[in-house]
Amino acid sequence: MVGDGFWVHTFFPGSRTMNLQRMSPFFLMDYNAKTEFHPTDKPRGVGVHPHRGFETVTIVYQGRVAHHDSAGNSGIIKEGDVQWMTAAAGVLHKEYHEKCWSKKGGMMQMVQLWVNLPAKFKMSKPKYQTLSHKRFGKFELPDDLGIIEVIAGKYHGAKGIASTFTPIELYNVKIKKGAIVNFSFPEHYNTGILVIDGRVKLNEQIALTDHFVLFSNNGTDIQLEASKDSILLVLSGEPINEHIESYGPFVMNTKEEILQAYEDLNKGKFGQLEN
Ligand code: MN
């Protein structure tokens, strides 16, 4: 449980096969599979905490998440929308179920990715991108078989709207039973697909709802065939080949930088935010 609001499975890092570098530039993926939350007057979530050295990308499939940070940004991430927060040099933030949504309760389903930053950008100024699904680049499949929403990168001319520090492809694939979609990513990119809903065949392997498929760095082509109506999150990116030191909410390159992050946090250099 992250705070009392997000019941997550951390697909990476953590396991023997999914070390800190395995999905670089993606460092972490927390997946809150469909979870029913009962109505409450006190929104559930996670209180004020810092981040430094990377970006958090929050993708909401069901439910509503409210966000506030010490750079003065705030917003509500609605169904289908994405928030791309560049913590970089450091912010404090808090993440809660949205107040009105909490009063009614309902189903929550979301993903949070931590996207690492190269050393030269780790101490850049924090920023925040609100990415509404209406603005995503969209590639429509023939015969009304579905859509590829491009959050970042490019798919057959449909362009993503997120600005990224390193090359990243991030798509929501929403397809109907029988749809066939092909992807091609450079062999050295790290690539994975999370099945948000449905059932698909990926290069002859079956993948079911709530499963994460990790691709080897061998070959470039992926063929996806939906055996049910399906929603998938496709992520692929050029690895950042730099040493990682991470501790708690910080992802840096050296132990000294982790200690520095705690020192700066204690000195109030991450700004201020009320709980
Ligand atoms: Mn956070």
Tab-separated table of C-alpha atoms and ligand atoms in Angstrom:
chain	number	residue	atom	x	y	z
A	1	MET	CA	0.000	0.000	0.000
A	2	VAL	CA	1.354	3.442	-0.900
A	3	GLY	CA	-0.080	5.635	1.868
A	4	ASP	CA	-3.653	4.393	2.332
A	5	GLY	CA	-4.763	5.110	-1.224
A	6	PHE	CA	-2.830	3.018	-3.701
A	7	TRP	CA	-2.756	-0.736	-3.591
A	8	VAL	CA	0.147	-1.410	-5.915
A	9	HIS	CA	2.216	-4.181	-7.363
A	10	THR	CA	5.753	-3.045	-8.147
A	11	PHE	CA	6.676	-4.828	-11.383
A	12	PHE	CA	10.148	-3.285	-11.358
A	13	PRO	CA	12.743	-2.803	-9.981
A	14	GLY	CA	13.123	-5.373	-7.242
A	15	SER	CA	13.246	-8.873	-8.584
A	16	ARG	CA	16.350	-10.773	-9.605
A	17	THR	CA	15.581	-10.421	-13.312
A	18	MET	CA	14.403	-6.834	-13.004
A	19	ASN	CA	17.409	-5.029	-11.557
A	20	LEU	CA	17.773	-1.246	-11.401
A	21	GLN	CA	18.865	-0.921	-15.032
A	22	ARG	CA	16.678	-3.541	-16.681
A	23	MET	CA	13.957	-1.169	-17.909
A	24	SER	CA	16.087	2.001	-18.060
A	25	PRO	CA	15.162	4.797	-18.693
A	26	PHE	CA	12.122	3.555	-16.721
A	27	PHE	CA	13.237	2.974	-13.139
A	28	LEU	CA	10.047	1.855	-11.424
A	29	MET	CA	6.549	0.759	-12.325
A	30	ASP	CA	3.820	0.641	-9.685
A	31	TYR	CA	0.549	-0.790	-10.919
A	32	ASN	CA	-2.691	-0.323	-9.010
A	33	ALA	CA	-4.856	-3.046	-10.559
A	34	LYS	CA	-8.632	-2.462	-10.371
A	35	THR	CA	-9.450	-1.847	-6.716
A	36	GLU	CA	-12.820	-0.843	-5.284
A	37	PHE	CA	-12.668	1.959	-2.697
A	38	HIS	CA	-15.622	2.597	-0.418
A	39	PRO	CA	-17.014	6.133	0.003
A	40	THR	CA	-15.210	8.298	2.550
A	41	ASP	CA	-15.156	11.975	3.570
A	42	LYS	CA	-11.421	11.839	4.165
A	43	PRO	CA	-9.672	11.188	0.825
A	44	ARG	CA	-7.180	8.319	0.843
A	45	GLY	CA	-3.727	8.763	-0.554
A	46	VAL	CA	-0.153	9.563	0.287
A	47	GLY	CA	0.903	12.677	2.207
A	48	VAL	CA	3.725	15.136	1.602
A	49	HIS	CA	6.947	13.471	0.436
A	50	PRO	CA	9.972	14.502	-1.630
A	51	HIS	CA	11.406	13.324	-4.951
A	52	ARG	CA	14.709	14.141	-6.659
A	53	GLY	CA	16.555	12.984	-9.750
A	54	PHE	CA	13.743	11.640	-11.917
A	55	GLU	CA	10.181	12.102	-13.209
A	56	THR	CA	6.921	10.567	-12.027
A	57	VAL	CA	4.403	9.703	-14.734
A	58	THR	CA	0.915	8.944	-13.440
A	59	ILE	CA	-1.539	7.306	-15.826
A	60	VAL	CA	-5.118	6.979	-14.576
A	61	TYR	CA	-7.397	4.387	-16.187
A	62	GLN	CA	-10.199	4.505	-13.614
A	63	GLY	CA	-10.787	6.896	-10.732
A	64	ARG	CA	-9.482	10.401	-10.052
A	65	VAL	CA	-6.212	11.457	-8.449
A	66	ALA	CA	-5.548	14.919	-7.027
A	67	HIS	CA	-2.042	16.271	-6.839
A	68	HIS	CA	-0.275	19.234	-5.191
A	69	ASP	CA	3.422	20.102	-5.205
A	70	SER	CA	5.760	22.607	-3.587
A	71	ALA	CA	6.401	24.322	-6.926
A	72	GLY	CA	2.798	25.550	-6.661
A	73	ASN	CA	1.329	23.146	-9.179
A	74	SER	CA	-1.856	21.224	-8.546
A	75	GLY	CA	-4.401	19.369	-10.560
A	76	ILE	CA	-6.747	16.456	-10.940
A	77	ILE	CA	-5.785	13.494	-13.086
A	78	LYS	CA	-8.983	12.131	-14.596
A	79	GLU	CA	-9.764	8.853	-16.320
A	80	GLY	CA	-7.605	8.525	-19.409
A	81	ASP	CA	-5.293	11.380	-18.473
A	82	VAL	CA	-1.615	11.507	-17.620
A	83	GLN	CA	0.458	13.696	-15.362
A	84	TRP	CA	4.145	13.987	-16.112
A	85	MET	CA	5.992	15.568	-13.186
A	86	THR	CA	9.673	16.334	-13.519
A	87	ALA	CA	10.935	16.325	-9.942
A	88	ALA	CA	14.558	16.837	-11.105
A	89	ALA	CA	16.306	19.055	-8.477
A	90	GLY	CA	13.486	18.366	-6.058
A	91	VAL	CA	9.887	18.881	-5.100
A	92	LEU	CA	7.602	17.937	-2.259
A	93	HIS	CA	4.255	16.599	-3.348
A	94	LYS	CA	1.177	14.750	-2.159
A	95	GLU	CA	-1.106	12.415	-4.093
A	96	TYR	CA	-4.703	11.735	-3.015
A	97	HIS	CA	-7.937	10.403	-4.392
A	98	GLU	CA	-9.901	13.425	-5.575
A	99	LYS	CA	-12.329	14.728	-2.907
A	100	CYS	CA	-15.668	14.413	-4.734
A	101	TRP	CA	-14.681	11.041	-6.176
A	102	SER	CA	-13.753	9.849	-2.663
A	103	LYS	CA	-17.197	10.800	-1.316
A	104	LYS	CA	-18.814	8.498	-3.875
A	105	GLY	CA	-16.094	5.856	-3.913
A	106	GLY	CA	-15.523	3.599	-6.879
A	107	MET	CA	-13.000	1.729	-8.907
A	108	MET	CA	-9.380	2.875	-9.065
A	109	GLN	CA	-6.940	1.624	-11.674
A	110	MET	CA	-3.699	3.427	-12.404
A	111	VAL	CA	-0.004	3.191	-13.159
A	112	GLN	CA	2.876	5.248	-11.841
A	113	LEU	CA	6.167	5.120	-13.699
A	114	TRP	CA	9.393	6.638	-12.442
A	115	VAL	CA	11.411	7.801	-15.430
A	116	ASN	CA	15.082	8.300	-14.692
A	117	LEU	CA	16.976	11.401	-15.782
A	118	PRO	CA	20.539	11.508	-17.117
A	119	ALA	CA	23.052	13.014	-14.645
A	120	LYS	CA	23.175	16.291	-16.555
A	121	PHE	CA	19.429	16.866	-16.029
A	122	LYS	CA	18.996	15.538	-12.483
A	123	MET	CA	19.360	18.967	-10.905
A	124	SER	CA	17.359	20.899	-13.492
A	125	LYS	CA	14.289	22.933	-12.528
A	126	PRO	CA	11.154	20.962	-11.611
A	127	LYS	CA	8.270	21.132	-14.056
A	128	TYR	CA	4.889	19.656	-14.624
A	129	GLN	CA	2.978	18.551	-17.721
A	130	THR	CA	-0.765	17.964	-17.630
A	131	LEU	CA	-1.518	15.629	-20.503
A	132	SER	CA	-5.198	15.313	-21.354
A	133	HIS	CA	-6.116	12.265	-23.415
A	134	LYS	CA	-7.900	14.599	-25.819
A	135	ARG	CA	-4.518	15.957	-26.896
A	136	PHE	CA	-2.668	12.644	-27.333
A	137	GLY	CA	-1.561	11.806	-30.856
A	138	LYS	CA	-4.020	9.232	-32.181
A	139	PHE	CA	-3.544	6.515	-34.749
A	140	GLU	CA	-6.807	4.875	-35.717
A	141	LEU	CA	-6.782	1.287	-36.878
A	142	PRO	CA	-8.710	0.425	-40.042
A	143	ASP	CA	-12.183	-1.140	-39.794
A	144	ASP	CA	-12.871	0.621	-36.488
A	145	LEU	CA	-10.700	-1.902	-34.630
A	146	GLY	CA	-9.323	0.577	-32.148
A	147	ILE	CA	-6.838	3.296	-31.465
A	148	ILE	CA	-3.214	3.863	-30.438
A	149	GLU	CA	-2.937	6.913	-28.170
A	150	VAL	CA	0.581	8.277	-28.264
A	151	ILE	CA	1.543	9.830	-24.930
A	152	ALA	CA	5.236	10.183	-25.830
A	153	GLY	CA	7.178	9.336	-28.987
A	154	LYS	CA	5.617	8.626	-32.336
A	155	TYR	CA	3.552	5.867	-33.931
A	156	HIS	CA	2.955	5.925	-37.697
A	157	GLY	CA	2.913	9.715	-37.808
A	158	ALA	CA	0.818	10.173	-34.660
A	159	LYS	CA	2.935	12.212	-32.270
A	160	GLY	CA	3.069	12.197	-28.479
A	161	ILE	CA	2.577	15.405	-26.542
A	162	ALA	CA	4.906	14.770	-23.598
A	163	SER	CA	8.307	16.389	-23.729
A	164	THR	CA	10.950	13.944	-22.516
A	165	PHE	CA	14.663	14.227	-21.667
A	166	THR	CA	15.630	10.975	-23.398
A	167	PRO	CA	13.964	9.049	-26.248
A	168	ILE	CA	10.787	7.406	-24.913
A	169	GLU	CA	7.834	5.710	-26.577
A	170	LEU	CA	4.724	5.481	-24.407
A	171	TYR	CA	1.348	4.423	-25.821
A	172	ASN	CA	-2.095	3.429	-24.673
A	173	VAL	CA	-3.395	0.764	-27.011
A	174	LYS	CA	-7.181	0.388	-26.971
A	175	ILE	CA	-8.217	-2.315	-29.396
A	176	LYS	CA	-11.067	-4.633	-30.191
A	177	LYS	CA	-11.081	-8.397	-30.474
A	178	GLY	CA	-9.351	-9.464	-33.675
A	179	ALA	CA	-7.205	-6.337	-34.046
A	180	ILE	CA	-3.577	-6.869	-35.060
A	181	VAL	CA	-1.021	-4.151	-34.304
A	182	ASN	CA	2.690	-4.098	-35.116
A	183	PHE	CA	5.399	-2.206	-33.294
A	184	SER	CA	9.058	-1.800	-34.075
A	185	PHE	CA	11.541	-0.478	-31.536
A	186	PRO	CA	15.343	-0.311	-31.696
A	187	GLU	CA	16.886	-3.510	-30.339
A	188	HIS	CA	18.774	-1.733	-27.537
A	189	TYR	CA	15.629	0.008	-26.233
A	190	ASN	CA	14.092	-1.598	-23.146
A	191	THR	CA	10.509	-2.549	-23.871
A	192	GLY	CA	7.562	-3.842	-21.878
A	193	ILE	CA	3.803	-4.126	-22.227
A	194	LEU	CA	1.327	-4.030	-19.347
A	195	VAL	CA	-2.082	-5.582	-20.011
A	196	ILE	CA	-4.546	-3.208	-18.348
A	197	ASP	CA	-7.527	-5.177	-19.568
A	198	GLY	CA	-8.228	-8.039	-21.959
A	199	ARG	CA	-6.204	-10.829	-23.467
A	200	VAL	CA	-3.599	-10.569	-26.208
A	201	LYS	CA	-1.095	-12.635	-28.128
A	202	LEU	CA	2.351	-11.014	-28.215
A	203	ASN	CA	4.735	-12.687	-30.671
A	204	GLU	CA	2.958	-16.021	-30.043
A	205	GLN	CA	2.805	-15.624	-26.237
A	206	ILE	CA	-0.513	-15.121	-24.477
A	207	ALA	CA	-0.741	-12.261	-21.970
A	208	LEU	CA	-3.688	-11.686	-19.647
A	209	THR	CA	-5.128	-8.781	-17.668
A	210	ASP	CA	-2.761	-7.374	-14.997
A	211	HIS	CA	0.305	-9.103	-16.456
A	212	PHE	CA	3.490	-7.327	-17.473
A	213	VAL	CA	5.402	-8.650	-20.461
A	214	LEU	CA	9.127	-7.907	-20.557
A	215	PHE	CA	10.832	-8.121	-23.957
A	216	SER	CA	14.397	-9.282	-24.456
A	217	ASN	CA	16.868	-7.021	-26.283
A	218	ASN	CA	16.834	-9.341	-29.224
A	219	GLY	CA	15.053	-8.241	-32.380
A	220	THR	CA	12.935	-5.188	-33.053
A	221	ASP	CA	9.451	-6.309	-34.002
A	222	ILE	CA	6.404	-7.010	-31.885
A	223	GLN	CA	3.118	-8.298	-33.212
A	224	LEU	CA	0.135	-7.911	-30.972
A	225	GLU	CA	-3.158	-9.637	-31.599
A	226	ALA	CA	-6.204	-9.065	-29.401
A	227	SER	CA	-8.201	-12.183	-28.551
A	228	LYS	CA	-10.575	-9.994	-26.506
A	229	ASP	CA	-11.237	-6.247	-26.427
A	230	SER	CA	-8.050	-5.010	-24.731
A	231	ILE	CA	-6.271	-2.031	-23.229
A	232	LEU	CA	-2.479	-2.069	-23.010
A	233	LEU	CA	0.283	0.258	-21.905
A	234	VAL	CA	3.309	0.009	-24.174
A	235	LEU	CA	6.609	1.413	-22.915
A	236	SER	CA	9.940	1.489	-24.699
A	237	GLY	CA	12.972	3.713	-24.267
A	238	GLU	CA	16.640	4.232	-24.858
A	239	PRO	CA	18.555	3.125	-21.763
A	240	ILE	CA	20.514	5.666	-19.745
A	241	ASN	CA	23.857	3.968	-19.261
A	242	GLU	CA	24.841	5.587	-15.981
A	243	HIS	CA	25.258	4.107	-12.519
A	244	ILE	CA	22.137	4.338	-10.328
A	245	GLU	CA	22.091	4.941	-6.578
A	246	SER	CA	18.581	5.037	-5.243
A	247	TYR	CA	17.212	5.364	-1.758
A	248	GLY	CA	13.547	5.932	-0.907
A	249	PRO	CA	12.244	8.817	-2.981
A	250	PHE	CA	15.600	9.721	-4.567
A	251	VAL	CA	17.206	8.314	-7.719
A	252	MET	CA	20.738	9.630	-8.190
A	253	ASN	CA	24.120	8.519	-9.550
A	254	THR	CA	26.238	8.400	-6.361
A	255	LYS	CA	25.834	7.764	-2.606
A	256	GLU	CA	27.099	11.305	-1.961
A	257	GLU	CA	24.217	12.689	-4.014
A	258	ILE	CA	21.724	10.660	-1.933
A	259	LEU	CA	23.204	12.082	1.288
A	260	GLN	CA	23.108	15.556	-0.275
A	261	ALA	CA	19.410	15.061	-1.118
A	262	TYR	CA	18.612	14.300	2.558
A	263	GLU	CA	20.692	17.269	3.683
A	264	ASP	CA	18.910	19.585	1.231
A	265	LEU	CA	15.534	18.195	2.315
A	266	ASN	CA	16.358	18.912	5.968
A	267	LYS	CA	17.465	22.437	5.052
A	268	GLY	CA	14.103	23.105	3.385
A	269	LYS	CA	15.527	23.336	-0.134
A	270	PHE	CA	12.629	21.294	-1.547
A	271	GLY	CA	10.208	24.094	-0.686
A	272	GLN	CA	7.125	23.896	1.472
A	273	LEU	CA	3.822	22.093	1.259
A	274	GLU	CA	1.058	21.655	3.844
A	275	ASN	CA	-0.199	18.169	4.580
B	1	MN	MN	5.288	10.668	-5.147
